[in-house]
Coordinates of C-alpha atoms in Angstrom, one line a residue:
Chain A
M1175 CA -15.4 6.9 7.4
R1176 CA -15.0 3.8 5.3
V1177 CA -11.5 2.3 4.9
L1178 CA -10.2 -0.4 2.6
G1179 CA -7.3 -2.3 4.2
V1180 CA -4.9 -4.2 1.9
D1181 CA -2.4 -6.8 3.0
P1182 CA -0.5 -7.0 -0.2
G1183 CA 0.8 -10.1 -1.9
L1184 CA 0.8 -11.9 -5.3
T1185 CA -0.1 -15.4 -4.0
R1186 CA -2.7 -14.1 -1.5
C1187 CA -3.7 -10.4 -1.1
G1188 CA -6.1 -9.8 1.8
L1189 CA -8.8 -7.1 1.4
G1190 CA -11.1 -5.8 4.1
V1191 CA -13.5 -2.9 4.2
V1192 CA -14.4 -1.4 7.6
E1193 CA -16.8 1.5 8.4
G1194 CA -16.9 3.6 11.5
G1195 CA -15.2 6.5 13.4
I1196 CA -13.2 7.2 16.5
G1197 CA -15.5 6.4 19.5
Q1198 CA -18.1 4.7 17.3
P1199 CA -18.6 0.9 16.9
L1200 CA -16.9 -0.4 13.8
R1201 CA -18.7 -2.5 11.1
M1202 CA -17.3 -4.9 8.6
I1203 CA -18.5 -4.2 5.1
A1204 CA -16.6 -6.8 3.2
V1205 CA -13.6 -9.1 3.5
G1206 CA -11.8 -11.4 1.0
V1207 CA -8.6 -12.6 -0.5
I1208 CA -7.4 -12.3 -4.1
R1209 CA -5.2 -15.2 -5.3
T1210 CA -3.2 -15.2 -8.5
P1211 CA -1.7 -18.4 -9.9
V1212 CA 2.0 -18.9 -9.0
D1213 CA 2.7 -20.1 -12.6
D1214 CA 1.4 -16.9 -14.3
E1215 CA 3.9 -14.3 -15.4
P1216 CA 4.4 -11.7 -12.7
A1217 CA 3.0 -8.9 -14.9
L1218 CA -0.2 -10.9 -15.4
R1219 CA -0.5 -11.5 -11.7
L1220 CA -0.1 -7.7 -11.0
L1221 CA -2.8 -7.1 -13.7
S1222 CA -5.2 -9.6 -12.1
L1223 CA -4.7 -7.9 -8.8
Q1224 CA -5.3 -4.5 -10.3
T1225 CA -8.5 -5.6 -11.9
E1226 CA -9.8 -7.1 -8.6
I1227 CA -8.8 -4.1 -6.5
D1228 CA -10.4 -1.7 -9.0
E1229 CA -13.6 -3.7 -8.7
W1230 CA -13.5 -3.5 -4.9
M1231 CA -12.9 0.3 -5.1
Q1232 CA -15.8 0.7 -7.3
Q1233 CA -18.1 -1.5 -5.3
Y1234 CA -17.3 -0.4 -1.8
T1235 CA -16.2 3.3 -2.5
P1236 CA -13.8 3.7 0.5
D1237 CA -12.8 7.1 1.8
A1238 CA -9.3 6.0 2.5
V1239 CA -6.9 3.1 1.8
A1240 CA -4.6 1.5 4.3
V1241 CA -1.8 -0.7 3.0
E1242 CA 0.7 -2.8 5.0
R1243 CA 4.2 -1.3 4.7
V1244 CA 6.4 -3.9 3.2
F1245 CA 9.8 -4.6 4.8
A1246 CA 12.6 -6.8 3.5
K1247 CA 12.7 -10.2 5.3
A1248 CA 14.7 -13.3 4.8
N1249 CA 12.6 -14.4 1.7
I1250 CA 14.0 -11.9 -0.7
K1251 CA 12.3 -13.3 -3.8
G1252 CA 8.9 -13.2 -2.2
I1253 CA 9.4 -9.7 -0.8
M1254 CA 10.0 -8.2 -4.3
G1255 CA 6.6 -9.6 -5.4
T1256 CA 5.0 -8.3 -2.3
A1257 CA 6.6 -4.8 -2.9
Q1258 CA 5.3 -4.8 -6.5
A1259 CA 1.9 -6.0 -5.3
S1260 CA 1.8 -3.1 -2.8
A1261 CA 2.1 -0.6 -5.7
V1262 CA -1.3 -1.7 -7.0
P1263 CA -3.5 -0.4 -4.1
M1264 CA -1.2 2.6 -3.8
L1265 CA -1.8 3.5 -7.4
A1266 CA -5.5 2.8 -7.1
A1267 CA -5.8 5.2 -4.2
A1268 CA -3.6 7.9 -5.8
R1269 CA -5.6 7.7 -9.1
R1270 CA -8.8 8.4 -7.2
G1271 CA -7.2 11.1 -5.0
L1272 CA -8.0 9.1 -1.9
P1273 CA -5.8 9.4 1.2
L1274 CA -3.5 6.5 1.6
A1275 CA -1.6 5.4 4.6
L1276 CA 1.1 2.7 5.0
H1277 CA 1.0 1.1 8.5
T1278 CA 3.7 -1.3 9.7
P1279 CA 2.7 -4.7 11.0
S1280 CA 3.6 -3.8 14.6
E1281 CA 1.5 -0.6 14.4
V1282 CA -1.4 -2.7 13.3
K1283 CA -0.9 -5.3 15.9
A1284 CA -0.5 -2.6 18.6
A1285 CA -3.6 -0.8 17.5
V1286 CA -5.8 -3.9 17.5
T1287 CA -4.4 -6.0 20.3
G1288 CA -2.4 -3.5 22.4
N1289 CA 0.7 -5.6 21.8
G1290 CA 3.0 -4.8 18.8
R1291 CA 4.3 -8.4 18.9
A1292 CA 0.9 -10.2 19.0
D1293 CA 0.7 -13.4 16.9
K1294 CA -1.7 -14.1 14.0
A1295 CA -4.2 -15.9 16.3
Q1296 CA -4.4 -12.9 18.7
V1297 CA -4.9 -10.5 15.8
T1298 CA -7.6 -12.6 14.3
A1299 CA -9.3 -13.0 17.7
M1300 CA -9.3 -9.3 18.3
V1301 CA -10.5 -8.4 14.8
T1302 CA -13.4 -10.9 15.3
R1303 CA -14.3 -9.3 18.6
I1304 CA -13.9 -5.6 17.5
L1305 CA -16.1 -6.2 14.4
R1306 CA -18.5 -8.5 16.4
L1307 CA -18.3 -11.2 13.7
Q1308 CA -20.0 -14.6 14.1
V1309 CA -17.1 -16.4 12.5
A1310 CA -13.3 -15.5 12.5
P1311 CA -12.1 -14.2 9.1
R1312 CA -9.9 -16.7 7.3
P1313 CA -7.2 -16.9 6.0
A1314 CA -4.9 -14.7 8.1
D1315 CA -4.4 -12.3 5.2
A1316 CA -8.1 -11.4 5.3
A1317 CA -8.0 -10.8 9.1
D1318 CA -4.8 -8.7 8.6
A1319 CA -6.5 -6.6 6.0
L1320 CA -9.4 -5.9 8.4
A1321 CA -6.9 -5.2 11.2
L1322 CA -5.2 -2.6 8.9
A1323 CA -8.5 -0.9 8.2
I1324 CA -9.4 -0.9 12.0
C1325 CA -5.9 0.5 12.7
H1326 CA -6.5 3.2 10.2
V1327 CA -9.8 4.3 11.5
W1328 CA -8.5 4.5 15.1
R1329 CA -5.2 6.2 14.2
G1330 CA -7.2 8.4 11.8
G1331 CA -8.8 11.8 12.6
A1332 CA -6.3 14.6 12.8
Q1333 CA -3.6 12.8 11.0
N1334 CA -5.8 11.9 8.0
R1335 CA -7.1 15.5 7.7
I1336 CA -3.5 16.7 7.5
Q1337 CA -2.7 14.1 4.9
E1338 CA -5.8 15.0 2.9
A1339 CA -4.8 18.7 3.0
I1340 CA -1.4 17.8 1.7
A1341 CA -2.7 15.6 -1.0
R1342 CA -5.2 18.3 -2.1
Q1343 CA -2.4 20.9 -2.2
Q1344 CA -0.2 18.6 -4.3
R1345 CA -3.0 17.9 -6.7
V1346 CA -3.5 21.7 -7.1
A1347 CA 0.2 22.2 -7.6
R1348 CA 0.4 19.8 -10.5
Chain B
M148 CA 10.6 -4.8 -33.5
R149 CA 10.3 -1.8 -31.2
V150 CA 11.2 -2.3 -27.5
L151 CA 10.7 0.0 -24.6
G152 CA 13.4 -0.5 -22.0
V153 CA 12.7 0.7 -18.4
D154 CA 15.3 1.1 -15.6
P155 CA 12.8 1.4 -12.8
G156 CA 13.1 3.9 -9.9
L157 CA 11.1 6.5 -8.1
T158 CA 13.8 9.2 -7.9
R159 CA 15.0 8.5 -11.5
C160 CA 13.3 6.1 -13.9
G161 CA 15.2 5.6 -17.2
L162 CA 13.2 5.0 -20.4
G163 CA 14.6 4.1 -23.8
V164 CA 13.0 3.0 -27.1
V165 CA 15.0 1.0 -29.6
E166 CA 13.9 -0.3 -32.9
G167 CA 15.6 -3.1 -34.9
G168 CA 16.0 -6.9 -35.2
I169 CA 18.6 -9.6 -34.9
G170 CA 21.2 -9.0 -37.5
Q171 CA 19.9 -5.5 -38.4
P172 CA 21.3 -2.2 -37.2
L173 CA 19.5 -0.8 -34.2
R174 CA 18.0 2.7 -34.0
M175 CA 17.2 4.8 -31.0
I176 CA 13.7 6.2 -31.2
A177 CA 13.6 8.0 -27.8
V178 CA 15.4 8.3 -24.5
G179 CA 14.6 10.0 -21.3
V180 CA 14.3 10.0 -17.5
I181 CA 11.3 10.4 -15.4
R182 CA 12.0 12.1 -12.0
T183 CA 9.5 12.3 -9.2
P184 CA 10.0 14.6 -6.1
V185 CA 11.5 12.8 -3.1
D186 CA 9.1 14.8 -0.8
D187 CA 5.9 13.5 -2.5
E188 CA 3.9 10.7 -1.0
P189 CA 5.1 7.3 -2.5
A190 CA 1.6 6.7 -4.0
L191 CA 1.7 10.1 -5.8
R192 CA 5.2 9.3 -7.1
L193 CA 4.0 5.9 -8.5
L194 CA 1.0 7.7 -10.1
S195 CA 3.3 10.3 -11.8
L196 CA 5.4 7.4 -13.1
Q197 CA 2.3 5.7 -14.4
T198 CA 1.1 8.8 -16.2
E199 CA 4.4 9.3 -17.9
I200 CA 4.9 5.7 -18.8
D201 CA 1.4 5.6 -20.3
E202 CA 2.3 8.6 -22.4
W203 CA 5.4 6.9 -23.7
M204 CA 3.5 3.7 -24.5
Q205 CA 0.9 5.8 -26.4
Q206 CA 3.5 7.9 -28.2
Y207 CA 6.0 5.2 -29.2
T208 CA 3.8 2.1 -29.4
P209 CA 6.4 -0.5 -28.5
D210 CA 6.0 -4.2 -29.5
A211 CA 7.6 -5.4 -26.2
V212 CA 8.7 -4.0 -22.9
A213 CA 11.9 -4.9 -21.1
V214 CA 12.3 -4.0 -17.4
E215 CA 15.3 -4.4 -15.2
R216 CA 14.8 -7.2 -12.7
V217 CA 15.1 -5.7 -9.2
F218 CA 17.2 -7.4 -6.6
A219 CA 17.6 -6.7 -2.9
K220 CA 20.8 -4.7 -2.2
A221 CA 22.2 -3.0 0.9
N222 CA 19.8 0.0 0.6
I223 CA 16.6 -1.7 1.7
K224 CA 14.5 1.4 1.8
G225 CA 15.4 2.4 -1.7
I226 CA 14.9 -1.1 -3.0
M227 CA 11.3 -1.2 -1.9
G228 CA 10.5 1.9 -3.9
T229 CA 12.4 0.5 -6.9
A230 CA 10.4 -2.8 -6.6
Q231 CA 7.1 -0.8 -6.4
A232 CA 8.2 1.4 -9.4
S233 CA 9.0 -1.7 -11.5
A234 CA 5.3 -2.8 -11.1
V235 CA 4.3 0.3 -13.2
P236 CA 5.8 -0.7 -16.5
M237 CA 4.9 -4.4 -15.8
L238 CA 1.2 -3.4 -15.4
A239 CA 1.4 -1.1 -18.5
A240 CA 2.7 -4.0 -20.6
A241 CA 0.2 -6.5 -19.2
R242 CA -2.8 -4.1 -19.7
R243 CA -1.9 -3.8 -23.4
G244 CA -1.2 -7.5 -23.8
L245 CA 2.5 -6.8 -24.8
P246 CA 5.2 -9.3 -24.1
L247 CA 7.3 -8.3 -21.1
A248 CA 10.7 -9.5 -20.1
L249 CA 12.7 -8.9 -16.9
H250 CA 16.4 -8.9 -17.6
T251 CA 19.0 -8.9 -14.8
P252 CA 21.7 -6.2 -14.8
S253 CA 24.4 -8.7 -15.6
E254 CA 22.4 -10.1 -18.5
V255 CA 22.1 -6.6 -19.9
K256 CA 25.8 -5.8 -19.4
A257 CA 26.9 -9.1 -21.0
A258 CA 24.6 -8.5 -24.0
V259 CA 25.8 -5.0 -24.6
T260 CA 29.5 -5.1 -23.6
G261 CA 30.3 -8.9 -23.6
N262 CA 31.1 -8.6 -19.9
G263 CA 28.5 -9.2 -17.2
R264 CA 30.5 -7.1 -14.7
A265 CA 31.0 -4.0 -17.0
D266 CA 30.8 -0.7 -15.2
K267 CA 28.4 2.1 -16.0
A268 CA 30.9 4.0 -18.3
Q269 CA 31.5 0.9 -20.4
V270 CA 27.7 0.3 -20.8
T271 CA 27.2 3.9 -21.8
A272 CA 30.1 3.8 -24.3
M273 CA 28.8 0.6 -25.9
V274 CA 25.2 1.9 -26.0
T275 CA 26.5 5.1 -27.7
R276 CA 28.4 3.0 -30.3
I277 CA 25.7 0.4 -31.0
L278 CA 23.0 3.1 -31.6
R279 CA 25.5 5.3 -33.4
L280 CA 24.7 8.3 -31.2
Q281 CA 26.5 11.6 -31.6
V282 CA 26.3 12.2 -27.8
A283 CA 26.4 9.7 -25.0
P284 CA 23.0 9.3 -23.3
R285 CA 22.9 10.8 -19.8
P286 CA 22.2 10.1 -16.9
A287 CA 23.3 6.5 -16.5
D288 CA 19.6 5.5 -15.9
A289 CA 18.8 6.6 -19.5
A290 CA 21.8 4.6 -20.9
D291 CA 20.7 1.6 -18.9
A292 CA 17.2 1.8 -20.3
L293 CA 18.6 1.8 -23.8
A294 CA 20.9 -1.1 -22.9
L295 CA 17.8 -3.1 -21.6
A296 CA 16.0 -2.5 -24.9
I297 CA 19.1 -3.5 -27.0
C298 CA 19.5 -6.6 -24.8
H299 CA 15.9 -7.5 -25.4
V300 CA 16.1 -7.2 -29.2
W301 CA 19.3 -9.3 -29.3
R302 CA 18.0 -12.0 -26.9
G303 CA 14.6 -11.8 -28.5
G304 CA 13.4 -13.8 -31.5
A305 CA 12.5 -17.4 -30.6
Q306 CA 12.2 -16.7 -26.8
N307 CA 9.8 -13.8 -27.5
R308 CA 7.6 -15.8 -29.8
I309 CA 7.3 -18.5 -27.1
Q310 CA 6.4 -15.9 -24.5
E311 CA 3.9 -14.2 -26.8
A312 CA 2.2 -17.6 -27.4
I313 CA 2.0 -18.2 -23.7
A314 CA 0.6 -14.8 -23.1
R315 CA -2.0 -15.3 -25.8
Q316 CA -3.0 -18.6 -24.4
Q317 CA -3.3 -17.2 -20.9
R318 CA -5.5 -14.3 -22.2
V319 CA -7.7 -16.8 -23.9
A320 CA -8.0 -19.0 -20.8
R321 CA -9.1 -16.0 -18.7

C-alpha cells in the first residue's frame, strides 16, 4: 500500500509518500514541500498547488491519500487559506477515485509517537526512525506529511476497505 | 462583460451569471444552486461541485468570476467546508486565466442595496429589480450569487483591467 500524505497550506504544503503495510517495515518513496509566493493571488496559489499535486499523483501513483484535517485556530486569515489548500488534494483523490482520509493532528501524533500532544521535534524524530532515514526530513511540514502517510498505513486495513467499498458504491450510484 | 457569481457552499452553492457593463442595463443569463448530499464524503462533494462549476463555465463562458470571500463565523465546522468549496471556483477561474475577485458580503450588500447591512430579503428584492426579473430568485444563495455578479460588474472597470494586467504578467513570468 502506497500513501500520499499532505499537510496542506498555501505558503508551505508538505508532501510525503510512504509504502508498506501493517506489520511490514515502511519505506519512504518521496518527500517535499510545495511553496507558493505570498504575493500571488490566492487563486493562482491554489492553481500552482494543484499543478504540483497532480504531478506527484502521476509520478508516485499512490493507492490512498491522507490529508491533515484543518481546524480553526487563532490565525483566522491563515486558516481560510489552509482550508482552501486542503480542497486541492481532496479533489485530486476524488477525481482519481482514490480513498481519502482526513486525520487530525493529534491522531497523527498519537499514531507516530504514542502521544497525541507530541511536539514537532518528537514527530520528526519518530518519522526519521520509523522510515530509517539517514537525515531528518525538513521542514516540519515535510515530516508532518510523512507522519500522516505513516498514520494512514497503520490505521488502515479494515477501515480503508470499508471506505473503498463506500466510495465504489457511491461512484456506481452516480 | 459577463460575470459568474458564486456563493460557495457544500450543502448549497449559489451560481448566477450576469451580463452588462457600467452604465448599461444588466441582464441575467442564468441562475441556479448546486446541492451535494450531506452524507457524501467531503472529497466527493467537492468533486461534484467542481464538475457542475466546470459545466457552467463551459456553457456560459464568463469573462470574470466573483466569489464571496469566506469569513470565520460561529459555525466552525460549516465554515471549513465553505472555505474548501470556495477553492473550487477559484481554481476554475485560475485554470482558464480568468480574472477572479473575492467580494465580502458587506461589499455585495452595499453595491446592490446601498446598505452594507441589508438583510437577505432586501438583497433579493434589489436583485429582482436590477435584473428586471418576473420572479424573485430562490433560494437566497441563488440571489446572493446574482448579487455578487452585479457587484462585480459595477465595481469592475479600471480595477478589473489592473487585475487582468497583473494576472497576464504573472502567467508570462511562470
